Short mmCIF file of C-alpha atoms in Angstrom, two decimals:
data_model
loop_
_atom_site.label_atom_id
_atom_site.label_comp_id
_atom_site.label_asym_id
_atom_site.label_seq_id
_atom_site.Cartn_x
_atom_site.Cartn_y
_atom_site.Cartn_z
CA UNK Z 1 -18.97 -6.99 65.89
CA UNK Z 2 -16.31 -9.12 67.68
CA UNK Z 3 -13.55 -10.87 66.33
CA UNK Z 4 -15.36 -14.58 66.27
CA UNK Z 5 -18.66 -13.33 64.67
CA UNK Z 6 -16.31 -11.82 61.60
CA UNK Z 7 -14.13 -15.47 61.49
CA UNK Z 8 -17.28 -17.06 61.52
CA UNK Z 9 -18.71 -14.79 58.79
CA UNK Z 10 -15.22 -15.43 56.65
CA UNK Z 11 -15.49 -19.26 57.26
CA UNK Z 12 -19.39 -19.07 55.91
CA UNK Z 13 -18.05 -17.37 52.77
CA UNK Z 14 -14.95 -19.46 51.85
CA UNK Z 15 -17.70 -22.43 51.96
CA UNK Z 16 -20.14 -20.92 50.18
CA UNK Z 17 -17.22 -20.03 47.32
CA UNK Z 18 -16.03 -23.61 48.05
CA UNK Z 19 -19.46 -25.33 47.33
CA UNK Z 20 -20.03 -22.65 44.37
CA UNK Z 21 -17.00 -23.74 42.41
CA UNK Z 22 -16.92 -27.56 43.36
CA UNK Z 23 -20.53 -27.59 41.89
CA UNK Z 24 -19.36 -25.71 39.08
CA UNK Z 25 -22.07 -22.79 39.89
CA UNK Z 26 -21.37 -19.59 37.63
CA UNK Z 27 -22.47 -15.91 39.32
CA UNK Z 28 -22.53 -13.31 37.03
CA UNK Z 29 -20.90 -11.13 38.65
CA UNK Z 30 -17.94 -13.21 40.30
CA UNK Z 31 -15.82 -15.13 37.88
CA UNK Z 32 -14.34 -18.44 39.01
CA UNK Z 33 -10.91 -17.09 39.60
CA UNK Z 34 -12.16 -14.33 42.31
CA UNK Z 35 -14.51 -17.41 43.88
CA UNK Z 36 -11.24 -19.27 44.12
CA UNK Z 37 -9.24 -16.42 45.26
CA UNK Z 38 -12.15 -15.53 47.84
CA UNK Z 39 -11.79 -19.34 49.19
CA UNK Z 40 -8.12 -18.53 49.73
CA UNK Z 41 -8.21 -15.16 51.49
CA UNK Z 42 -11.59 -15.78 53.42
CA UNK Z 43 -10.45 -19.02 54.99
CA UNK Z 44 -7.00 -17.87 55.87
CA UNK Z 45 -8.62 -14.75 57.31
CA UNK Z 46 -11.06 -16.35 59.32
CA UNK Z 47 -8.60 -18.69 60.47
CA UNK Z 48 -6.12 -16.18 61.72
CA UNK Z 49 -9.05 -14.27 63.15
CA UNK Z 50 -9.73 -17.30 65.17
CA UNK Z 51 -6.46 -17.41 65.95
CA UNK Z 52 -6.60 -14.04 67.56
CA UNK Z 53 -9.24 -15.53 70.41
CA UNK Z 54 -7.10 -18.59 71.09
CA UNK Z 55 -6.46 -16.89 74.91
CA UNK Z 56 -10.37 -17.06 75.23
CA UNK Z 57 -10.73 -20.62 74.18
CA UNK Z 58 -11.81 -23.17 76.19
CA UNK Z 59 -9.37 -25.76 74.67
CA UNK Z 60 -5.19 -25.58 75.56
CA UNK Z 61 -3.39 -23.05 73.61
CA UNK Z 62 -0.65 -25.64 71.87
CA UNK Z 63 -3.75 -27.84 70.68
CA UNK Z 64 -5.29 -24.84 69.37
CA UNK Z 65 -2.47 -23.76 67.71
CA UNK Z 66 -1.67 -26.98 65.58
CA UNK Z 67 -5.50 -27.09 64.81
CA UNK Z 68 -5.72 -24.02 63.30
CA UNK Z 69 -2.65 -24.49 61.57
CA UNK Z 70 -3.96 -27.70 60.10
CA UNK Z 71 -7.09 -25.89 58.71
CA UNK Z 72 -5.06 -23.05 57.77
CA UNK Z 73 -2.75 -25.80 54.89
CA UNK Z 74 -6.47 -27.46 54.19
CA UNK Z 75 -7.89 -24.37 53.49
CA UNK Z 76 -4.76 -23.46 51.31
CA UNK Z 77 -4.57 -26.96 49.79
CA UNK Z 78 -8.28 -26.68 48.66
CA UNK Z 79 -7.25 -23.30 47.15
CA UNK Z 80 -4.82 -24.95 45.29
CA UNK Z 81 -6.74 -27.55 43.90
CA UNK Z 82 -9.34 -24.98 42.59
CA UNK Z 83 -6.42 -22.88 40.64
CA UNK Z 84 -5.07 -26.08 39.48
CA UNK Z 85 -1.62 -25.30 41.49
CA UNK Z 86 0.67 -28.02 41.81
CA UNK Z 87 1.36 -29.71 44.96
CA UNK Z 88 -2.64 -29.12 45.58
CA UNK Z 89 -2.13 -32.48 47.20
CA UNK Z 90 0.55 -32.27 49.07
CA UNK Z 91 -0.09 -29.39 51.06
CA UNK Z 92 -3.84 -30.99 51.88
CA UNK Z 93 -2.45 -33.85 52.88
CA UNK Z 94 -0.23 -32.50 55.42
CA UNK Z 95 -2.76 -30.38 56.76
CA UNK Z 96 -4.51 -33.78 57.45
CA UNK Z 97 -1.60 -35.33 58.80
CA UNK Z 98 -1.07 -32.63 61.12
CA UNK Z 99 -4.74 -32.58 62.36
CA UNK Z 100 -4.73 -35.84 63.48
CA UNK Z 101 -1.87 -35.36 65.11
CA UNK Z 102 -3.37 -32.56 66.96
CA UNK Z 103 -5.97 -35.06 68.19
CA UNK Z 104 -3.39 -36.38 70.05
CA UNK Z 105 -2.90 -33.18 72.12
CA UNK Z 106 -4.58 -32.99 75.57
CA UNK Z 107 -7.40 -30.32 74.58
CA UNK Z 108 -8.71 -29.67 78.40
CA UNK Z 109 -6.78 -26.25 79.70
CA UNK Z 110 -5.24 -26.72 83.01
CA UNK Z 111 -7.01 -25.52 85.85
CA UNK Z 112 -4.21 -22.84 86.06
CA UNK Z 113 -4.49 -21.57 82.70
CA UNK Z 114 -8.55 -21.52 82.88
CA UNK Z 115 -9.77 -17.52 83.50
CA UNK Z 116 -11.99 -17.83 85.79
CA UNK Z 117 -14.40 -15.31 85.55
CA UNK Z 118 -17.41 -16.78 83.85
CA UNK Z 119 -19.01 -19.69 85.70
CA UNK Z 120 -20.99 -21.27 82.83
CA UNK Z 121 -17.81 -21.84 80.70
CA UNK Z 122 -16.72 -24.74 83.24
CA UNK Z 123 -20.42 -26.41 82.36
#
């Protein structure tokens, strides 16, 4: 498996835990706490995995960067609201703060920075 398929797998999971506990679904055999817990560790795992491929993105590397950053204090944020953490809030709102200000980043790479070696990518 490569790196994106197991972000993308983490990402699926943190939702699934997200939806779970926002809907106030019970599974037997995970208690609320691990759900929470697994929305924690899964999204800041499949963030960082991301974060691993940002080289191979097709976006610039500093917009990428304060992107996955953002998602990384959202994902932490929502987290906090489901352990009832204070500062839940705070910490959500500055991850939205800080993704809209990463809208403001020029995504397109330079031609310089681009790798060329797959033709399709520059479709």
């Amino acid at each position: 498996m490569n790196v994106k398929t197991i972000s993308g797998i983490c990402f699926f999971l943190a939702m699934l835990f997200a939806v779970l506990l926002l809907l106030d679904v019970s599974v037997a055999v995970l208690p609320r706490a691990m759900m929470a817990y697994g929305v924690i560790g899964l999204g800041v795992a499949g963030i960082l995995l991301n974060l691993f491929t940002v080289r191979q993105s097709k976006h610039s590397i500093a917009y990428s960067i304060v992107y996955w950053f953002a998602c990384l204090l959202s994902v932490i944020g929502i987290g906090m609201i489901t352990m009832h953490w204070p500062y839940a809030k705070q910490v959500i709102y500055a991850g939205l703060i800080l993704m809209a200000v990463s809208f403001f980043i020029p995504k397109k790479r330079t031609d310089d920075q681009k790798d060329d070696t797959e033709l399709l990518d520059d479709l």
